[in-house]
Amino acid sequence: MSAPPVSRLGFRGLFSKRMRAVDRAGLRTVMARPEYRRLWAARTVSQWGDVAQFTTLALLVLRLTGSGLGVSGAVLAEIVPVLLLAPVAGPLVDRLPRVRVMVAADLARLVLAATLALWHSDIGVVYAVAFGLSAGSVFFNPAAGSLLPSLVGEEELVAANSGIWSAAVLSQVLLAPVAGLLASTAGFGWAFAMNAGSFGVSALLLRGLRASEAARPLVTASIWVQGREALGLLGRDRLLRALALAQALAALSAGATSALLVLLAARRLHAGGGGYGLMLAGIGVGAFCGPLLLTRLGTRARQPRLVFAAFGLRGVVDVVLASVTTLPVALSALVCYGMGTSSGNVTFSSVIQSHVPEQLRGRVFSAFDLIWQAMRLASLLLGGVLADAFGIRAVYYCGGLLLLAAGLAGLTTSADLPSDGSSPGATQ
């Protein structure tokens, strides 16, 4: 028996009702899910420790080495593990239960952070621990990103990613000054101990997480073959190819402009430490607000075009920063930069989670991490040379053009793709 006809008015009413229900998939909706709350709490507590580690590690390295080159060594210790281990981490994340991968990564990082809390007077130990902590993140992050879709509905992905991102940004804004004060008054060991404790709490929370992950198929291919399959998918899938190209261009820009923002503040805006702090705060305010505004778009926030538009917005901001000489204008631009960065990252993660088959997500997330860090390293090297040869404005003009190219390339190559990021072409 055929279904009764629906009048045009009735169809519109049903469609509008459905869209309103989808658009209400905000933070309250995902926070009502116990398993998501557990993951959110674990990620947030872990972020508290990361903020303490990030804030104090550069200060410690500077004290031990007395040189900017020594601080650059700590940055390399963060990047190199991604380049070495991402091809292995992705296939392992797709083979093993992701909760177990995350707990194991947390426990390994707990031991490393505790070692640094007790023994941080040797620069070799500091570099080794920084390397190990970054290596743990190489496994933890793609596992967490791949796990999230099994905890919430597809229409809730943007809200779920926004909740995690906003908590991370708020933690950085509020806790970075506290961590710096703790290190300067009580000593570096206490800040690193805080990081170790955060990994322990995160592991305990994750052990109780019951995720309904799909059963893993029996895999006979080696890890290296599986890794090549993921890179092949990035080459074959039109949306992933567009995202990879845009991200490579964006990382080639952002590595230098982020690291040299302090130089821009001093040489172009003539702002001291307080002005530089305000600039970082402006980015933080924008980064916190961006995901909250994004959740109001409902399913429209999973449009790949938003990722590329965010790159374009950041490109405009870099051009503005290279052109202006007043701090208030720069602060306003940096708020927009923060909004573009956070909303773009949330949409990017949500698109990957809904577009890529479940059994390939770990490899795809790891592949994008590899692209980002490789181009970030190139950007750091080229940015310093460019700044010394042509001045800081040249760095920001070039960075802005690269980001605008990333946005334009992505919008052009993805123009006829489905607007929600779904694709029947994502091969199994």
XYZ file of C-alpha atoms in Angstrom:
428
model
C 0.000 0.000 0.000
C 1.483 3.367 -0.986
C 1.947 6.135 1.515
C -0.665 8.891 1.562
C 0.288 12.013 -0.384
C 1.820 14.870 1.557
C 0.815 18.402 0.675
C 3.528 20.906 -0.106
C 2.711 22.814 3.046
C 2.752 19.621 5.106
C 6.100 18.583 3.645
C 7.615 21.945 4.472
C 6.262 21.702 7.994
C 7.765 18.260 8.484
C 11.079 19.387 6.994
C 11.215 22.501 9.175
C 10.418 20.449 12.275
C 13.208 18.017 11.440
C 15.720 20.831 10.838
C 14.799 22.471 14.144
C 15.379 19.170 15.918
C 18.780 18.780 14.231
C 19.785 22.374 14.966
C 19.058 21.781 18.658
C 21.891 19.222 18.736
C 24.009 21.573 20.817
C 26.255 21.245 23.841
C 23.388 20.368 26.179
C 22.428 17.474 23.941
C 25.873 15.894 23.828
C 26.575 16.591 27.500
C 23.482 14.540 28.319
C 25.333 11.483 26.993
C 27.325 9.855 29.859
C 30.025 8.375 27.630
C 30.637 11.671 25.890
C 30.849 13.426 29.261
C 33.489 10.907 30.315
C 35.558 11.496 27.175
C 35.109 15.265 27.498
C 36.239 15.188 31.132
C 39.286 13.051 30.287
C 40.322 15.349 27.427
C 39.774 18.467 29.541
C 41.747 17.237 32.563
C 44.544 16.088 30.263
C 44.540 19.542 28.672
C 45.114 21.132 32.083
C 48.347 19.207 32.376
C 49.320 19.982 28.783
C 48.930 23.710 29.472
C 51.217 23.440 32.501
C 53.767 21.479 30.467
C 53.674 23.801 27.441
C 53.878 26.956 29.542
C 56.835 25.875 31.636
C 58.861 23.710 29.226
C 60.085 26.651 27.118
C 60.978 28.574 30.280
C 62.938 25.600 31.620
C 64.803 25.017 28.344
C 65.674 28.704 28.129
C 67.049 28.586 31.680
C 69.103 25.452 30.980
C 70.492 26.487 27.572
C 70.271 30.279 27.605
C 69.592 30.338 23.858
C 66.772 30.544 21.386
C 68.352 27.604 19.567
C 67.800 25.505 22.665
C 64.104 26.444 22.691
C 63.915 25.512 18.996
C 65.224 22.088 19.997
C 62.166 21.604 22.191
C 59.923 22.462 19.228
C 61.754 19.891 17.103
C 61.275 17.321 19.859
C 57.535 17.922 19.479
C 57.458 17.675 15.672
C 59.870 14.810 14.928
C 57.817 12.068 16.684
C 54.846 12.873 14.446
C 56.978 12.546 11.316
C 58.433 9.239 12.514
C 55.442 7.579 14.156
C 52.289 8.803 12.393
C 52.593 6.136 9.641
C 52.603 3.473 12.386
C 50.108 5.075 14.762
C 47.236 5.312 12.270
C 47.129 1.596 11.379
C 47.471 0.596 15.058
C 44.579 2.866 16.011
C 42.466 1.202 13.320
C 43.463 -2.306 14.451
C 43.117 -2.017 18.238
C 40.288 -0.899 20.552
C 40.685 2.864 20.616
C 39.943 3.262 24.311
C 42.815 0.915 25.124
C 45.146 2.881 22.857
C 44.217 6.107 24.648
C 44.667 4.596 28.137
C 48.050 3.134 27.173
C 49.169 6.504 25.780
C 48.066 8.261 28.971
C 49.902 5.800 31.224
C 53.101 6.092 29.180
C 52.905 9.892 29.341
C 52.215 9.742 33.095
C 55.546 7.935 33.619
C 57.393 10.394 31.375
C 55.889 13.497 32.992
C 56.627 12.102 36.459
C 60.242 11.531 35.395
C 60.508 15.176 34.355
C 58.938 16.300 37.636
C 61.727 14.548 39.551
C 64.622 15.057 37.130
C 64.577 18.235 35.058
C 68.066 19.675 35.497
C 69.551 17.813 32.501
C 68.681 19.233 29.071
C 69.104 15.793 27.472
C 66.427 14.367 29.768
C 64.145 17.321 29.016
C 64.417 16.787 25.259
C 63.919 13.031 25.614
C 60.774 13.456 27.732
C 59.406 16.108 25.366
C 59.943 13.646 22.519
C 58.176 10.879 24.432
C 55.205 13.037 25.416
C 54.720 14.075 21.809
C 54.982 10.432 20.742
C 52.156 9.572 23.127
C 49.994 12.251 21.553
C 50.656 10.762 18.103
C 48.683 7.698 19.231
C 46.188 9.374 21.561
C 44.855 12.112 19.273
C 43.806 10.029 16.235
C 42.289 7.443 18.576
C 40.205 10.126 20.305
C 39.120 11.694 17.023
C 38.189 8.301 15.580
C 36.290 7.243 18.710
C 34.019 10.275 19.014
C 31.477 9.284 16.302
C 30.706 6.089 18.246
C 29.633 8.166 21.272
C 27.309 10.713 19.618
C 24.999 10.905 16.624
C 26.290 12.185 13.302
C 24.219 15.362 13.617
C 25.885 15.971 17.008
C 29.502 15.823 15.818
C 29.954 19.583 15.545
C 28.590 20.167 19.043
C 30.719 17.332 20.446
C 33.924 18.622 18.834
C 33.054 22.175 19.866
C 32.669 21.152 23.509
C 36.113 19.545 23.585
C 37.775 22.385 21.687
C 36.202 25.178 23.760
C 37.207 23.487 27.017
C 40.780 23.182 25.744
C 40.955 26.856 24.777
C 39.421 27.997 28.065
C 41.924 25.837 29.952
C 44.785 27.511 28.123
C 43.509 31.034 28.752
C 42.865 30.473 32.466
C 45.633 28.073 33.446
C 48.663 29.324 31.512
C 49.237 32.249 33.924
C 48.702 29.919 36.896
C 51.229 27.429 35.524
C 53.794 30.163 34.953
C 53.284 31.451 38.492
C 53.555 27.915 39.908
C 56.832 27.305 38.086
C 58.339 30.623 39.201
C 57.322 30.279 42.863
C 57.137 26.577 43.715
C 59.501 25.307 40.999
C 59.280 23.539 37.656
C 58.828 20.137 39.258
C 55.369 21.007 40.561
C 54.154 22.087 37.118
C 55.379 18.824 35.584
C 53.845 16.862 38.461
C 50.529 18.520 37.636
C 50.891 17.215 34.086
C 51.635 13.692 35.324
C 48.585 13.761 37.582
C 46.374 14.894 34.708
C 47.388 11.868 32.642
C 46.545 9.584 35.556
C 43.074 11.091 35.998
C 42.475 10.907 32.245
C 43.441 7.208 32.165
C 41.069 6.419 35.053
C 38.180 8.201 33.344
C 38.850 6.473 30.027
C 39.029 3.011 31.630
C 35.344 3.352 32.464
C 34.393 4.428 28.938
C 32.143 1.923 27.180
C 32.190 2.746 23.480
C 30.102 0.848 20.934
C 32.853 0.553 18.359
C 32.328 -1.619 15.297
C 34.071 -4.986 15.356
C 37.508 -4.866 13.728
C 37.885 -7.040 10.631
C 40.759 -9.522 10.544
C 43.723 -7.733 8.969
C 46.562 -9.623 7.292
C 48.261 -6.635 5.649
C 51.289 -5.148 7.353
C 51.118 -1.803 9.124
C 53.142 -0.197 6.337
C 50.735 -1.473 3.676
C 47.823 -0.128 5.703
C 49.563 3.221 6.022
C 50.017 3.421 2.254
C 46.327 2.615 1.821
C 45.436 5.713 3.849
C 47.716 7.920 1.751
C 46.164 6.368 -1.351
C 42.714 7.291 -0.051
C 43.818 10.891 0.384
C 44.918 10.886 -3.238
C 41.773 9.239 -4.636
C 39.072 10.945 -2.599
C 38.334 14.416 -3.938
C 37.324 15.998 -0.637
C 40.244 14.529 1.292
C 42.606 15.629 -1.471
C 41.254 19.181 -1.249
C 41.573 19.174 2.545
C 45.131 17.815 2.372
C 46.229 20.480 -0.120
C 44.603 23.270 1.882
C 46.067 22.026 5.147
C 49.569 21.787 3.661
C 49.393 25.391 2.460
C 47.933 26.535 5.785
C 50.644 24.787 7.817
C 53.320 26.297 5.574
C 51.912 29.664 6.620
C 50.957 29.131 10.254
C 54.203 27.572 11.470
C 56.135 30.781 10.839
C 53.456 33.357 11.639
C 52.566 31.729 14.969
C 56.182 31.427 16.079
C 57.075 34.970 14.984
C 54.038 36.750 16.433
C 56.205 37.980 19.285
C 58.552 39.507 16.705
C 55.647 41.249 14.955
C 54.491 42.667 18.287
C 57.913 44.116 19.047
C 59.072 45.352 15.641
C 55.846 46.312 13.891
C 53.434 47.245 16.669
C 56.078 48.390 19.185
C 54.248 46.471 21.910
C 56.049 45.157 24.960
C 55.354 41.974 26.874
C 51.971 43.250 28.003
C 50.914 44.008 24.432
C 52.055 40.566 23.278
C 50.057 39.005 26.099
C 46.976 40.923 24.954
C 47.499 39.628 21.421
C 47.583 36.036 22.664
C 44.496 36.731 24.759
C 42.715 38.088 21.664
C 43.388 34.852 19.813
C 42.134 32.906 22.839
C 38.883 34.887 23.060
C 38.171 34.307 19.382
C 39.104 30.630 19.622
C 36.699 30.153 22.534
C 33.783 31.935 20.848
C 34.185 30.338 17.419
C 32.947 26.816 18.267
C 30.087 28.174 20.377
C 28.843 30.189 17.416
C 29.398 27.210 15.128
C 26.998 25.002 17.084
C 24.149 27.376 16.226
C 24.479 26.387 12.555
C 23.399 22.798 13.230
C 24.226 20.387 10.392
C 25.256 23.303 8.189
C 28.392 23.542 10.318
C 29.654 20.312 8.705
C 30.001 21.923 5.292
C 33.573 21.501 3.993
C 33.339 25.018 2.572
C 33.465 26.383 6.123
C 36.918 24.829 6.589
C 38.227 26.566 3.487
C 36.462 29.823 4.311
C 38.187 29.757 7.717
C 41.567 29.483 5.973
C 40.636 32.498 3.865
C 39.625 34.500 6.939
C 42.960 33.770 8.600
C 44.735 34.821 5.409
C 42.965 38.190 5.453
C 43.981 38.635 9.098
C 47.655 37.951 8.306
C 47.574 40.574 5.557
C 45.967 43.046 7.976
C 48.617 42.324 10.625
C 51.362 42.978 8.077
C 49.750 46.289 7.110
C 48.703 47.949 10.380
C 50.786 49.571 13.083
C 48.212 50.072 15.848
C 47.630 47.518 18.583
C 43.800 47.882 18.838
C 43.350 47.049 15.146
C 45.716 44.093 15.485
C 43.791 42.839 18.530
C 40.479 42.958 16.642
C 42.043 41.069 13.745
C 43.486 38.426 16.075
C 40.066 37.783 17.632
C 38.863 36.985 14.096
C 41.952 34.815 13.601
C 41.116 32.818 16.715
C 37.531 32.357 15.572
C 38.693 31.171 12.163
C 41.205 28.757 13.655
C 38.837 27.132 16.145
C 35.741 26.962 13.945
C 37.829 25.634 11.061
C 39.351 22.900 13.233
C 35.989 21.842 14.639
C 34.442 21.648 11.176
C 37.515 19.853 9.835
C 37.305 17.130 12.500
C 33.543 16.767 12.044
C 33.885 16.426 8.268
C 36.564 13.740 8.594
C 34.515 11.839 11.183
C 31.395 11.791 9.005
C 33.145 11.348 5.650
C 35.721 8.625 6.324
C 34.682 5.001 7.016
C 35.090 3.969 10.652
C 37.850 1.442 9.966
C 40.021 4.057 8.213
C 39.639 7.072 10.493
C 42.745 6.509 12.583
C 44.966 6.348 9.505
C 43.377 9.400 7.918
C 43.699 11.499 11.085
C 47.346 10.406 11.406
C 48.014 11.236 7.761
C 46.706 14.770 8.273
C 48.840 15.119 11.420
C 51.850 14.088 9.350
C 51.073 16.658 6.648
C 50.557 19.417 9.208
C 53.757 18.839 11.167
C 55.955 18.307 8.095
C 54.817 21.586 6.547
C 54.966 23.324 9.939
C 58.627 22.337 10.235
C 59.336 23.705 6.753
C 57.490 26.895 7.675
C 59.538 27.422 10.841
C 62.777 27.098 8.888
C 61.700 29.289 5.969
C 60.000 31.893 8.180
C 63.144 32.675 10.112
C 65.159 33.098 6.916
C 62.468 35.299 5.362
C 62.183 37.491 8.471
C 65.941 38.061 8.618
C 66.234 38.794 4.908
C 63.131 40.879 4.196
C 61.582 41.747 7.555
C 58.630 40.492 9.570
C 56.044 42.060 7.231
C 57.194 39.783 4.421
C 56.516 36.737 6.592
C 52.942 37.815 7.264
C 52.229 38.873 3.687
C 53.493 35.518 2.413
C 51.593 33.696 5.154
C 48.404 35.535 4.283
C 48.757 34.711 0.590
C 49.335 31.028 1.390
C 46.199 30.906 3.547
C 44.144 32.699 0.903
C 45.452 30.186 -1.647
C 44.485 27.346 0.707
C 40.946 28.678 1.009
C 40.573 29.318 -2.727
C 42.003 25.934 -3.707
C 39.677 24.138 -1.325
C 36.571 26.056 -2.373
C 37.372 25.457 -6.041
C 38.092 21.736 -5.827
C 35.165 20.942 -3.505
C 32.547 23.135 -5.175
C 30.355 20.250 -6.377
C 30.746 17.963 -3.353
C 27.841 17.254 -0.939
C 27.404 20.185 1.408
C 27.470 18.089 4.600
C 30.808 16.434 4.015
C 29.308 12.985 3.369
C 30.535 11.150 0.351
C 29.727 7.855 -1.284
C 33.219 7.893 -2.741
C 35.114 7.254 0.480
C 36.407 3.814 -0.289
C 36.321 1.065 2.275
